[in-house]
mmCIF file of C-alpha atoms in Angstrom:
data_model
loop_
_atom_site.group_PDB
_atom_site.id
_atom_site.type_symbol
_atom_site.label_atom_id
_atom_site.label_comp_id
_atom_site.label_asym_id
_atom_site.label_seq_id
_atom_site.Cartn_x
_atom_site.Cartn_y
_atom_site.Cartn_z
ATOM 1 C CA UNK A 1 -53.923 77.656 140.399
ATOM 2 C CA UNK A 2 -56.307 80.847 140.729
ATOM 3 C CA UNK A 3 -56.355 82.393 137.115
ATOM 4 C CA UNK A 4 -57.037 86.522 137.941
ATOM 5 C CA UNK A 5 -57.993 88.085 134.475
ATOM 6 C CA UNK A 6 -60.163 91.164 134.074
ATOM 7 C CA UNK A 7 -61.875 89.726 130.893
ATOM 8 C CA UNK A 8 -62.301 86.523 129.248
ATOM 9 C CA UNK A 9 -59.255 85.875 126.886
ATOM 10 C CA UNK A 10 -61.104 85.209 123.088
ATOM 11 C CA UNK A 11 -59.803 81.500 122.426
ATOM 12 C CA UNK A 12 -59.953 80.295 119.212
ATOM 13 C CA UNK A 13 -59.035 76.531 118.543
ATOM 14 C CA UNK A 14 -57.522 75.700 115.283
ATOM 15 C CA UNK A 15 -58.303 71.885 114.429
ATOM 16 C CA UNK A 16 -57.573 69.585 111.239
ATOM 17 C CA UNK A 17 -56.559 66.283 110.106
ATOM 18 C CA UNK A 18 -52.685 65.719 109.645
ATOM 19 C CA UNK A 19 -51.356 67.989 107.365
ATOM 20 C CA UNK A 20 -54.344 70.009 106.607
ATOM 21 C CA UNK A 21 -52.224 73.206 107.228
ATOM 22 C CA UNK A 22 -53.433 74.425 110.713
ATOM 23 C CA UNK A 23 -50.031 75.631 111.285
ATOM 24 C CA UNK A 24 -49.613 77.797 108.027
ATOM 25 C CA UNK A 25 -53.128 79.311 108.733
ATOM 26 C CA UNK A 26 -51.969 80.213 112.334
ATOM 27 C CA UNK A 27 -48.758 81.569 111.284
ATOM 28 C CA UNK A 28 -50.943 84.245 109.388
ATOM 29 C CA UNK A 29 -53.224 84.912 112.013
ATOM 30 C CA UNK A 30 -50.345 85.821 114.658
ATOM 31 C CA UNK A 31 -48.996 88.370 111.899
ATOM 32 C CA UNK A 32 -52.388 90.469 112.471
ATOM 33 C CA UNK A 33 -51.338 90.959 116.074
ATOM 34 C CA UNK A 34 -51.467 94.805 117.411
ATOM 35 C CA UNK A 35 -48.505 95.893 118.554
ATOM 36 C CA UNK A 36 -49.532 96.571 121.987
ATOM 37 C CA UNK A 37 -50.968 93.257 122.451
ATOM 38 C CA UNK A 38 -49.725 89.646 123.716
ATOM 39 C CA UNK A 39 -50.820 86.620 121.884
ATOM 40 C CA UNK A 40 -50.595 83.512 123.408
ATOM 41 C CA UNK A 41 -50.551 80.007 121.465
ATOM 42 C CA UNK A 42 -51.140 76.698 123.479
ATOM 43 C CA UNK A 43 -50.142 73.450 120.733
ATOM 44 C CA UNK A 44 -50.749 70.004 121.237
ATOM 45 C CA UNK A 45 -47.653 67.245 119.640
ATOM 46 C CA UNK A 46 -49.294 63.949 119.545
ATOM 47 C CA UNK A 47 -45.750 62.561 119.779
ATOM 48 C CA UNK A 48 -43.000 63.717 122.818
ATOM 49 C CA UNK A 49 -40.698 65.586 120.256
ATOM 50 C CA UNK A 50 -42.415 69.140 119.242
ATOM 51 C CA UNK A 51 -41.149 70.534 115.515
ATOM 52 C CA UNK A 52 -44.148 73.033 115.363
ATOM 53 C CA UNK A 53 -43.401 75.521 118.096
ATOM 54 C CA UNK A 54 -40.225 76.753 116.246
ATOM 55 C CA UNK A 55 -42.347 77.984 113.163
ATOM 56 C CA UNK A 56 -43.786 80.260 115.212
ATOM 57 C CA UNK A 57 -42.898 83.954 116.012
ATOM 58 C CA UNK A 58 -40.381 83.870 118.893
ATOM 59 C CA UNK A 59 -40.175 87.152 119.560
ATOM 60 C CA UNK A 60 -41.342 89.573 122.370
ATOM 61 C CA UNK A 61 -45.261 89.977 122.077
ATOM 62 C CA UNK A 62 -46.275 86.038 121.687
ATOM 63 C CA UNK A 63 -46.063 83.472 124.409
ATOM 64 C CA UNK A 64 -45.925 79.844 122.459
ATOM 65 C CA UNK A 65 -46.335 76.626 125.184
ATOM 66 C CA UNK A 66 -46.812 73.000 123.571
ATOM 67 C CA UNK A 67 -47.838 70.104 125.543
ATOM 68 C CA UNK A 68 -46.372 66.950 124.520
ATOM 69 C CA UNK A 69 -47.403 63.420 124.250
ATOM 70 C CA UNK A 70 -50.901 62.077 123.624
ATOM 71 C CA UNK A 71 -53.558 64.170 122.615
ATOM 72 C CA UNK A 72 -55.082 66.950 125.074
ATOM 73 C CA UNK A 73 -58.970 66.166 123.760
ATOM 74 C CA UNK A 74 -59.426 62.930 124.724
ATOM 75 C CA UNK A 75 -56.669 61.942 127.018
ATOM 76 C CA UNK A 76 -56.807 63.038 130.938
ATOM 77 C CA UNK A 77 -57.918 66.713 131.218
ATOM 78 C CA UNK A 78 -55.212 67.764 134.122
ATOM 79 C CA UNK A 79 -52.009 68.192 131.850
ATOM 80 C CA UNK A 80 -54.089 70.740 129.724
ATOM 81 C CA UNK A 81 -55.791 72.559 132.814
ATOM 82 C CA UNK A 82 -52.428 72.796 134.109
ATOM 83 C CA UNK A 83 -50.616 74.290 131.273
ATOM 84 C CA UNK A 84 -53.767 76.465 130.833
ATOM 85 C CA UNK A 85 -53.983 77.894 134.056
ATOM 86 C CA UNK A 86 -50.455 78.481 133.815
ATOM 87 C CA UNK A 87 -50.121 80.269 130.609
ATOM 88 C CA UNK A 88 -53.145 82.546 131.791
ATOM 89 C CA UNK A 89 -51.975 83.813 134.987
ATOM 90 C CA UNK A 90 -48.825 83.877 133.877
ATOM 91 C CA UNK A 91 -48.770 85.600 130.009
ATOM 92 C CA UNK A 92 -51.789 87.566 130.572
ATOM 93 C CA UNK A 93 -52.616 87.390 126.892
ATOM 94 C CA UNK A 94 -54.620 89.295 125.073
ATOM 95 C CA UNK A 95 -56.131 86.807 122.449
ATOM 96 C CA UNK A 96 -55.513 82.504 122.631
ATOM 97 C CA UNK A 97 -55.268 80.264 120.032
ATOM 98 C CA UNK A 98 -55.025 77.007 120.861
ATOM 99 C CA UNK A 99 -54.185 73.816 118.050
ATOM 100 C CA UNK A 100 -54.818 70.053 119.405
ATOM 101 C CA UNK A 101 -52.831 67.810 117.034
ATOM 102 C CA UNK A 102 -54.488 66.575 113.764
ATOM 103 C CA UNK A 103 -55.431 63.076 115.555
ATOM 104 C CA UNK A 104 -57.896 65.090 118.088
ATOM 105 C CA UNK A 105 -61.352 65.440 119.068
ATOM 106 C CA UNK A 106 -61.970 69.397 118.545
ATOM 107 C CA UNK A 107 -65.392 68.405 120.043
ATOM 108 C CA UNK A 108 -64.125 67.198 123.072
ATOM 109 C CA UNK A 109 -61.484 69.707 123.797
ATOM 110 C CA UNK A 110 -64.338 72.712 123.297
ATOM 111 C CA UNK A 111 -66.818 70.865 126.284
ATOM 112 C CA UNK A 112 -63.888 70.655 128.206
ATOM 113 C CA UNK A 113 -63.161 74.590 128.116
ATOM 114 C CA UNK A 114 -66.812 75.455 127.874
ATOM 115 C CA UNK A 115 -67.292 74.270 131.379
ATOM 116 C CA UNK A 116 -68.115 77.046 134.316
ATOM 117 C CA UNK A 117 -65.125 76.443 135.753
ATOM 118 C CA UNK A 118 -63.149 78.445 132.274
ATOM 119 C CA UNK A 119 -65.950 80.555 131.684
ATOM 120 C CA UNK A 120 -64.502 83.695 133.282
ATOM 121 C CA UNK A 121 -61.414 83.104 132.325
ATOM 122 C CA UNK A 122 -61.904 81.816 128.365
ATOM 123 C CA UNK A 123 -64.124 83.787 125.952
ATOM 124 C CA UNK A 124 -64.847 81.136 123.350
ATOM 125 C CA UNK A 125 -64.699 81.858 119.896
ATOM 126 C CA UNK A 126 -66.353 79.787 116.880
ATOM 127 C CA UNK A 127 -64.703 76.419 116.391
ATOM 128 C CA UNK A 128 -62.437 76.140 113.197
ATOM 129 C CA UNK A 129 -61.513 73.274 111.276
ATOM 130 C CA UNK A 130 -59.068 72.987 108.247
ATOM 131 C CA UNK A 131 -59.209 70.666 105.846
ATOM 132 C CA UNK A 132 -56.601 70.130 102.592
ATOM 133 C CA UNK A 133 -58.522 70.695 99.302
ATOM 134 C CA UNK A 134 -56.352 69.282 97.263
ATOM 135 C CA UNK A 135 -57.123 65.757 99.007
ATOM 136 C CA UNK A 136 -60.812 66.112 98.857
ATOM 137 C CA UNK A 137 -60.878 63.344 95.754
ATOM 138 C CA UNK A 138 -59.535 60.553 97.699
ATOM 139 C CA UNK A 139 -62.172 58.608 99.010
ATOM 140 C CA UNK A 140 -59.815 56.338 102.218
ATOM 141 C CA UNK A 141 -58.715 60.019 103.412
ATOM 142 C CA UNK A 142 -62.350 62.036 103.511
ATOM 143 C CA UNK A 143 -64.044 59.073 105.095
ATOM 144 C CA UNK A 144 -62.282 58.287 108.313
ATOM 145 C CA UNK A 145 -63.764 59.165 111.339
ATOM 146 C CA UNK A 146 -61.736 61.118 112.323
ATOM 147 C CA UNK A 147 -61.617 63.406 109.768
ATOM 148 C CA UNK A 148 -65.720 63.721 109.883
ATOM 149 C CA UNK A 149 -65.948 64.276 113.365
ATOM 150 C CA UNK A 150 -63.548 67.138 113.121
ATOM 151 C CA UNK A 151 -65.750 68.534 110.487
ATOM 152 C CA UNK A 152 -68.721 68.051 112.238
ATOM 153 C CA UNK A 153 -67.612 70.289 115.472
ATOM 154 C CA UNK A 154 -66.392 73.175 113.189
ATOM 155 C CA UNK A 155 -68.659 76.151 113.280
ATOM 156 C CA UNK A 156 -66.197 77.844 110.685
ATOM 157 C CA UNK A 157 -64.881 75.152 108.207
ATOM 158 C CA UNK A 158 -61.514 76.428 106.052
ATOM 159 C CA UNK A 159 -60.071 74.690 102.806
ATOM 160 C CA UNK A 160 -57.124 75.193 102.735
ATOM 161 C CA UNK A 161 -54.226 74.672 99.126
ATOM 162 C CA UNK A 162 -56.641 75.537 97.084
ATOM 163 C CA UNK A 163 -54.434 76.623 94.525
ATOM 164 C CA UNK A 164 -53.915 72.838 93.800
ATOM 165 C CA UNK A 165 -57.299 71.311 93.847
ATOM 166 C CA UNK A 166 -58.300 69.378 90.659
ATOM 167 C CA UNK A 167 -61.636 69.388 89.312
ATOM 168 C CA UNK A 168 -62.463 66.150 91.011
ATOM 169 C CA UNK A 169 -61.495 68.382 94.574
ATOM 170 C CA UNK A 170 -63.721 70.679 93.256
ATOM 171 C CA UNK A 171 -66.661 68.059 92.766
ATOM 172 C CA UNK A 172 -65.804 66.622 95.887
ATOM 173 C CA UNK A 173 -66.247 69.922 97.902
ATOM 174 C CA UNK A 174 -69.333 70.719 96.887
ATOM 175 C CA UNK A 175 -70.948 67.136 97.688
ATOM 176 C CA UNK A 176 -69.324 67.466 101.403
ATOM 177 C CA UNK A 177 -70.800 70.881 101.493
ATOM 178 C CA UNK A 178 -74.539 69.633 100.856
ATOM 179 C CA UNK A 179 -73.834 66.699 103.341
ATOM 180 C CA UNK A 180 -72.887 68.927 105.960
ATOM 181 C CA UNK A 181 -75.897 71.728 105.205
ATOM 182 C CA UNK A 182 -77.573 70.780 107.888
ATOM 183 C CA UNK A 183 -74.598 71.936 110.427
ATOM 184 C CA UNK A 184 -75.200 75.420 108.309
ATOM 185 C CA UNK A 185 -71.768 76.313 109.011
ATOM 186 C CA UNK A 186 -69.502 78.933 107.264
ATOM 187 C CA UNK A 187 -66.970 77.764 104.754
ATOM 188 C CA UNK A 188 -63.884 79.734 103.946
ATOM 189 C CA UNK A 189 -61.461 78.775 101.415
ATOM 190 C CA UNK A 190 -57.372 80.065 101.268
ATOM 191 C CA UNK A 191 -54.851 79.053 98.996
ATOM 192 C CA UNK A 192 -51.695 79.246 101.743
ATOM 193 C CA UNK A 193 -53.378 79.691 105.105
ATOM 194 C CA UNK A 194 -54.232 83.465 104.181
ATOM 195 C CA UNK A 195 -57.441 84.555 106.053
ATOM 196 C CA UNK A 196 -58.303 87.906 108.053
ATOM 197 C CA UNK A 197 -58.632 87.351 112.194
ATOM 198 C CA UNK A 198 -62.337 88.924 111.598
ATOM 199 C CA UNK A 199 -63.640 86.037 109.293
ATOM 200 C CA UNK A 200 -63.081 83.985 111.951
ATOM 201 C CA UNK A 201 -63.576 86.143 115.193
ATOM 202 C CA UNK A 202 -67.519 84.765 115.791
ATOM 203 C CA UNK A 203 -68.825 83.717 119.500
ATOM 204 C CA UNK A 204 -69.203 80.059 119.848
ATOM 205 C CA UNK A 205 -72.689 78.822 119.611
ATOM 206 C CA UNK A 206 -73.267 75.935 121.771
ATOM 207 C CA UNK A 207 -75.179 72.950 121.256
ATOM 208 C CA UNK A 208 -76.065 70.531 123.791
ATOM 209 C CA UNK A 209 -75.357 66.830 123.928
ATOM 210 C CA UNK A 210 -77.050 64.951 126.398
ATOM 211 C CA UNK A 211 -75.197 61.517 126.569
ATOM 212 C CA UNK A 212 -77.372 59.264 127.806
ATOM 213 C CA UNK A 213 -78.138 55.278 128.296
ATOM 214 C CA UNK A 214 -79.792 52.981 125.841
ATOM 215 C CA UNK A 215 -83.373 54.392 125.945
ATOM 216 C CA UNK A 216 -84.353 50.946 126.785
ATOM 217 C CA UNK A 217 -82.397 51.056 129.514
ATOM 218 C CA UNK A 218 -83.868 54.399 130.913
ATOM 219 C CA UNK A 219 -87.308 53.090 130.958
ATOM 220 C CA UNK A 220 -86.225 50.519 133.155
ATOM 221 C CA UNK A 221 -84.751 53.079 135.712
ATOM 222 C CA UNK A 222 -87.512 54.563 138.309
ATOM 223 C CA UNK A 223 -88.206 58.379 137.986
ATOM 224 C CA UNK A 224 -86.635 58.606 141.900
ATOM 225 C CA UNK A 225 -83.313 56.796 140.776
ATOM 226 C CA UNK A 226 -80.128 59.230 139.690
ATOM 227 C CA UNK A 227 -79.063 59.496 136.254
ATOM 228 C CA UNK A 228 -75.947 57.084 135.286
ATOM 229 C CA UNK A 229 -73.010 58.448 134.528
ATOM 230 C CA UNK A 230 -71.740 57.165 130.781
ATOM 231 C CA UNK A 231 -68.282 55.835 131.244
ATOM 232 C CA UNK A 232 -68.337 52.973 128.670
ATOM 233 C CA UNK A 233 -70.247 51.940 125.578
ATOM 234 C CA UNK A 234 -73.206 51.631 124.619
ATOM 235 C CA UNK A 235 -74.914 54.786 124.840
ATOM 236 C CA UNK A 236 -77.386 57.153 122.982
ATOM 237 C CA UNK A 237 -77.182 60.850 122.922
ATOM 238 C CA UNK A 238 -79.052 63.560 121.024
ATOM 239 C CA UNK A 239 -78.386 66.942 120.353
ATOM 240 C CA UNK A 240 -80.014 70.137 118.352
ATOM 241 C CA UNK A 241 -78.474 72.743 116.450
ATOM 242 C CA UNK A 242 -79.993 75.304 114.340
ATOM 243 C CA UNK A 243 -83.580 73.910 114.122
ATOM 244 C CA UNK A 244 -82.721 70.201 113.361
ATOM 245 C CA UNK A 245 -82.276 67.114 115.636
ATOM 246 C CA UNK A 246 -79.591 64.596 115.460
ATOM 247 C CA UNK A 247 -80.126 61.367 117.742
ATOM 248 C CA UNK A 248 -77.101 58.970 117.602
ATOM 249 C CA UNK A 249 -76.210 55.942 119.381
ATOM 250 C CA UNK A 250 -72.942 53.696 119.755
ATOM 251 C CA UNK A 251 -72.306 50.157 120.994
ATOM 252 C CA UNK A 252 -68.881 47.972 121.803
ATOM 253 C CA UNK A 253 -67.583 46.655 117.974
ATOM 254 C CA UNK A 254 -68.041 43.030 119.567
ATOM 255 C CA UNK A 255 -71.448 43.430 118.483
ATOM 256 C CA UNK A 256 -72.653 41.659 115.666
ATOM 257 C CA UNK A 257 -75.431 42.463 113.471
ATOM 258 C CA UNK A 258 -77.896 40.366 111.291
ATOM 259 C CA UNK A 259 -77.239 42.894 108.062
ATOM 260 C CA UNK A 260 -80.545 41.525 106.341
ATOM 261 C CA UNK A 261 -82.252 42.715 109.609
ATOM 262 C CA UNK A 262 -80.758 45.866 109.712
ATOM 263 C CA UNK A 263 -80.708 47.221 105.860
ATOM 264 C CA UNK A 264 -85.078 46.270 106.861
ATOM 265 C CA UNK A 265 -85.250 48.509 109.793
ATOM 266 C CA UNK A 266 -82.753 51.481 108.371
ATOM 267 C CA UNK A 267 -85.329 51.098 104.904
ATOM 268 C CA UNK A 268 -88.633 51.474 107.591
ATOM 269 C CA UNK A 269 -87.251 55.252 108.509
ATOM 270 C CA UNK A 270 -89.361 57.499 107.632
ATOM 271 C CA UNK A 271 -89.342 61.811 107.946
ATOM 272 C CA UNK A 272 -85.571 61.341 107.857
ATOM 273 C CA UNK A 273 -82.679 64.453 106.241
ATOM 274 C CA UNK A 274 -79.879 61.409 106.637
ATOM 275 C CA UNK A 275 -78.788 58.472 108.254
ATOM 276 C CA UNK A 276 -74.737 57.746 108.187
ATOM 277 C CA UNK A 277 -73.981 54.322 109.841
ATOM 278 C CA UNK A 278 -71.241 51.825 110.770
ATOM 279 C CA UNK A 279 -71.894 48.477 111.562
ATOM 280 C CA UNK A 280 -70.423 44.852 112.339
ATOM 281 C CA UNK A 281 -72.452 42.966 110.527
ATOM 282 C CA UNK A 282 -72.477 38.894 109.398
ATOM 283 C CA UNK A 283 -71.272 39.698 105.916
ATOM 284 C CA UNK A 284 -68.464 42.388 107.644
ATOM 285 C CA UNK A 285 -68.700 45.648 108.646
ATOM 286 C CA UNK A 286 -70.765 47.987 106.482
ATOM 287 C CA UNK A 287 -71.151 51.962 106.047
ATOM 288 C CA UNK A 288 -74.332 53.436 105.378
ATOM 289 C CA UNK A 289 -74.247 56.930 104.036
ATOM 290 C CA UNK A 290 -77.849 57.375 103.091
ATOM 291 C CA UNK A 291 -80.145 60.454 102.035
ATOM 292 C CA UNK A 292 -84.156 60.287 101.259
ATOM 293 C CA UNK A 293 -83.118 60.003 97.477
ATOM 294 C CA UNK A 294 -80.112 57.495 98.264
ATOM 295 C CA UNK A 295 -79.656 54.751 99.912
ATOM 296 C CA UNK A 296 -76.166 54.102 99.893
ATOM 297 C CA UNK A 297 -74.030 50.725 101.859
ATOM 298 C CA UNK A 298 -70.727 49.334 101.060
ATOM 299 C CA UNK A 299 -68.173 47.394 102.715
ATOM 300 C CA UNK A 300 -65.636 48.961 104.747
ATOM 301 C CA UNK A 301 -62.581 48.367 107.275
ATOM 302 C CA UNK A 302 -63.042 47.096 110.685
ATOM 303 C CA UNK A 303 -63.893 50.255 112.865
ATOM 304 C CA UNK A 304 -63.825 51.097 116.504
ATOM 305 C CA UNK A 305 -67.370 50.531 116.946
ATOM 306 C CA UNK A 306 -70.815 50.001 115.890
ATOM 307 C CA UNK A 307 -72.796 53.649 115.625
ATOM 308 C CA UNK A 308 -75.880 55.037 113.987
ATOM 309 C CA UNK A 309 -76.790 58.628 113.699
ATOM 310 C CA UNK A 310 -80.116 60.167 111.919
ATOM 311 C CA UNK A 311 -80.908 63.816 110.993
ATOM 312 C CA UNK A 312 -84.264 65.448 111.171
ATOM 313 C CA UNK A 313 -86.666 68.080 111.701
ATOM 314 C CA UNK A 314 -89.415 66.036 113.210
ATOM 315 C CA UNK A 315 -89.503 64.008 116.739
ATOM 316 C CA UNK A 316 -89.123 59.986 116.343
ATOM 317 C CA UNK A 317 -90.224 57.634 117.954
ATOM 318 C CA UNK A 318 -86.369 56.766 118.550
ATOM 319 C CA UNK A 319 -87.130 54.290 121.740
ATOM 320 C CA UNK A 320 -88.789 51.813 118.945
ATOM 321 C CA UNK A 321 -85.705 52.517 116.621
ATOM 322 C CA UNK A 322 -83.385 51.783 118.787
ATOM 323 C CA UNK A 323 -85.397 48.443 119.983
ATOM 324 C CA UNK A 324 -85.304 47.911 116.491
ATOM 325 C CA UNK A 325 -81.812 47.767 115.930
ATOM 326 C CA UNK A 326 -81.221 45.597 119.136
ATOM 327 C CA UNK A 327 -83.444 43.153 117.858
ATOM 328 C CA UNK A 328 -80.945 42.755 114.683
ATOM 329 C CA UNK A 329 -77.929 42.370 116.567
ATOM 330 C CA UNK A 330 -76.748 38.201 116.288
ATOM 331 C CA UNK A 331 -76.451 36.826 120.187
ATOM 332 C CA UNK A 332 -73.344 35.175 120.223
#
């Protein structure tokens, strides 16, 4: 479907964990409407049954579409181009918000719309996440991965019931706010979803992630060979943002890992900012939250798979980490 617009609509997407209060925040942003405007909203239900559609504004000047079942980030792309292109050409709106469900990959969904196929049609504003305040003491919720990846991809990061957060909250934001320094994003805070459409009306900044195979394995490949394309695990990818390098890999969880082996080559880093690791190891899987004055590991539930990530301001010599780590892994 040809999508004819004589600008790029401003898209903002509105992500968060499960009951983090994306909803309540949009609500307030679609009272700020102009008059003479249309607003469009685009939400994703995880399940087929959508509730949040009806607290929305219903009447003339907004066009609200949901797209039900599964999530749009990570499942197949066509259902969301579809309902896209649709709502475009047929709404013409004058602003887009769109909010995947609180199980999504915000990351995801923005590569997917940042490609030069939506470029004329979507003006891409600065990723938002929300995240509930008043559950920033509980250790189980703030440590899924989930929830961290969708803090990761925010450029704008929003607490949200503040009203209610504890002292512990309190405590608890400020420590996630020096772990995520490095990201330098901007954090807002609202006590019922209450935030001006400027504060969060910035230009997405992108940052490149080249996904890539095992270094090990791209020495192996000859300069005249094609690149492969990374449909499965593992892989190794690295990325920049605002003057510091982050260089990550993943392999399957059927990987095991000699822990004794690994805790030796994590300790041999050197010229490091942090290292934040899950593994399978012999003694179960581990997490490995670490900073040049901590070195932190503790036990942890069975995860989706093994994965490593390092931030710094200096090159590494990452093909020797990375043979490093192989060398730990238990050959079943």
């Amino acid at each position: 479907m040809k999508i004819i617009n004589s600008r790029p609509v401003p898209t903002h997407i509105l992500s968060g964990f499960l009951g983090a209060g994306k909803t309540t925040l949009l609500q307030h942003l679609l009272q700020q409407k102009p008059e003479h405007e249309v607003w469009a909203v685009l939400m994703n239900e995880f399940g087929q049954i959508g509730v949040d559609q009806q607290l929305l504004p219903q009447q003339q000047g907004f066009e609200i579409k949901e797209l039900l079942g599964g999530c749009m980030c990570c499942s197949s792309q066509l259902p969301l181009h579809i309902a896209l292109a649709r709502l475009l050409s047929e709404s013409k709106p004058d602003r887009l918000f769109i909010e995947p469900t609180g199980l999504g990959h915000p990351a995801q969904l923005m590569e997917q719309l940042t490609e030069p196929h939506w470029q004329s049609s979507l003006d891409m504003r600065a990723l938002v996440t929300v995240v509930d305040g008043s559950r920033l003491h509980e250790s189980n919720w703030v440590k899924q991965n989930l929830y961290e990846d969708q803090i990761k991809a925010a450029e704008i990061v929003v607490i949200s019931h503040t009203d209610v957060m504890t002292f512990d909250d309190d405590q608890a934001l400020l420590q996630l706010q020096q772990e995520y320094e490095v990201y330098q994003q901007q954090w807002l805070s609202t006590a019922h979803g209450e935030l001006q459409l400027k504060q969060i009306d910035l230009a997405h900044v992108t940052h490149e992630r080249k996904i890539q195979p095992l270094l090990i394995q791209q020495r192996q490949q000859l300069a005249t060979e094609q690149a492969t394309e990374i449909k499965e695990l593992p892989y190794h990818y690295v990325e920049q943002a605002q003057g510091y390098m982050v260089a990550g890999w993943k392999f399957p969880r059927r990987w095991i890992f000699n822990f004794d082996r690994l805790l030796d080559v994590l300790c041999e880093q050197q010229n490091w900012l942090r290292i934040k690791a899950i593994f399978h190891t012999h003694q179960g899987w581990m997490y490995f939250n670490c900073n040049p004055n901590q070195f932190n590991y503790k036990t942890g539930e069975e995860n989706i798979d093994n994965r490593i990530e390092m931030i710094s301001q200096h090159e590494h010599n990452w093909l020797k980490l990375e043979t490093d780590l192989l060398a730990a892994r238990i050959e079943i």
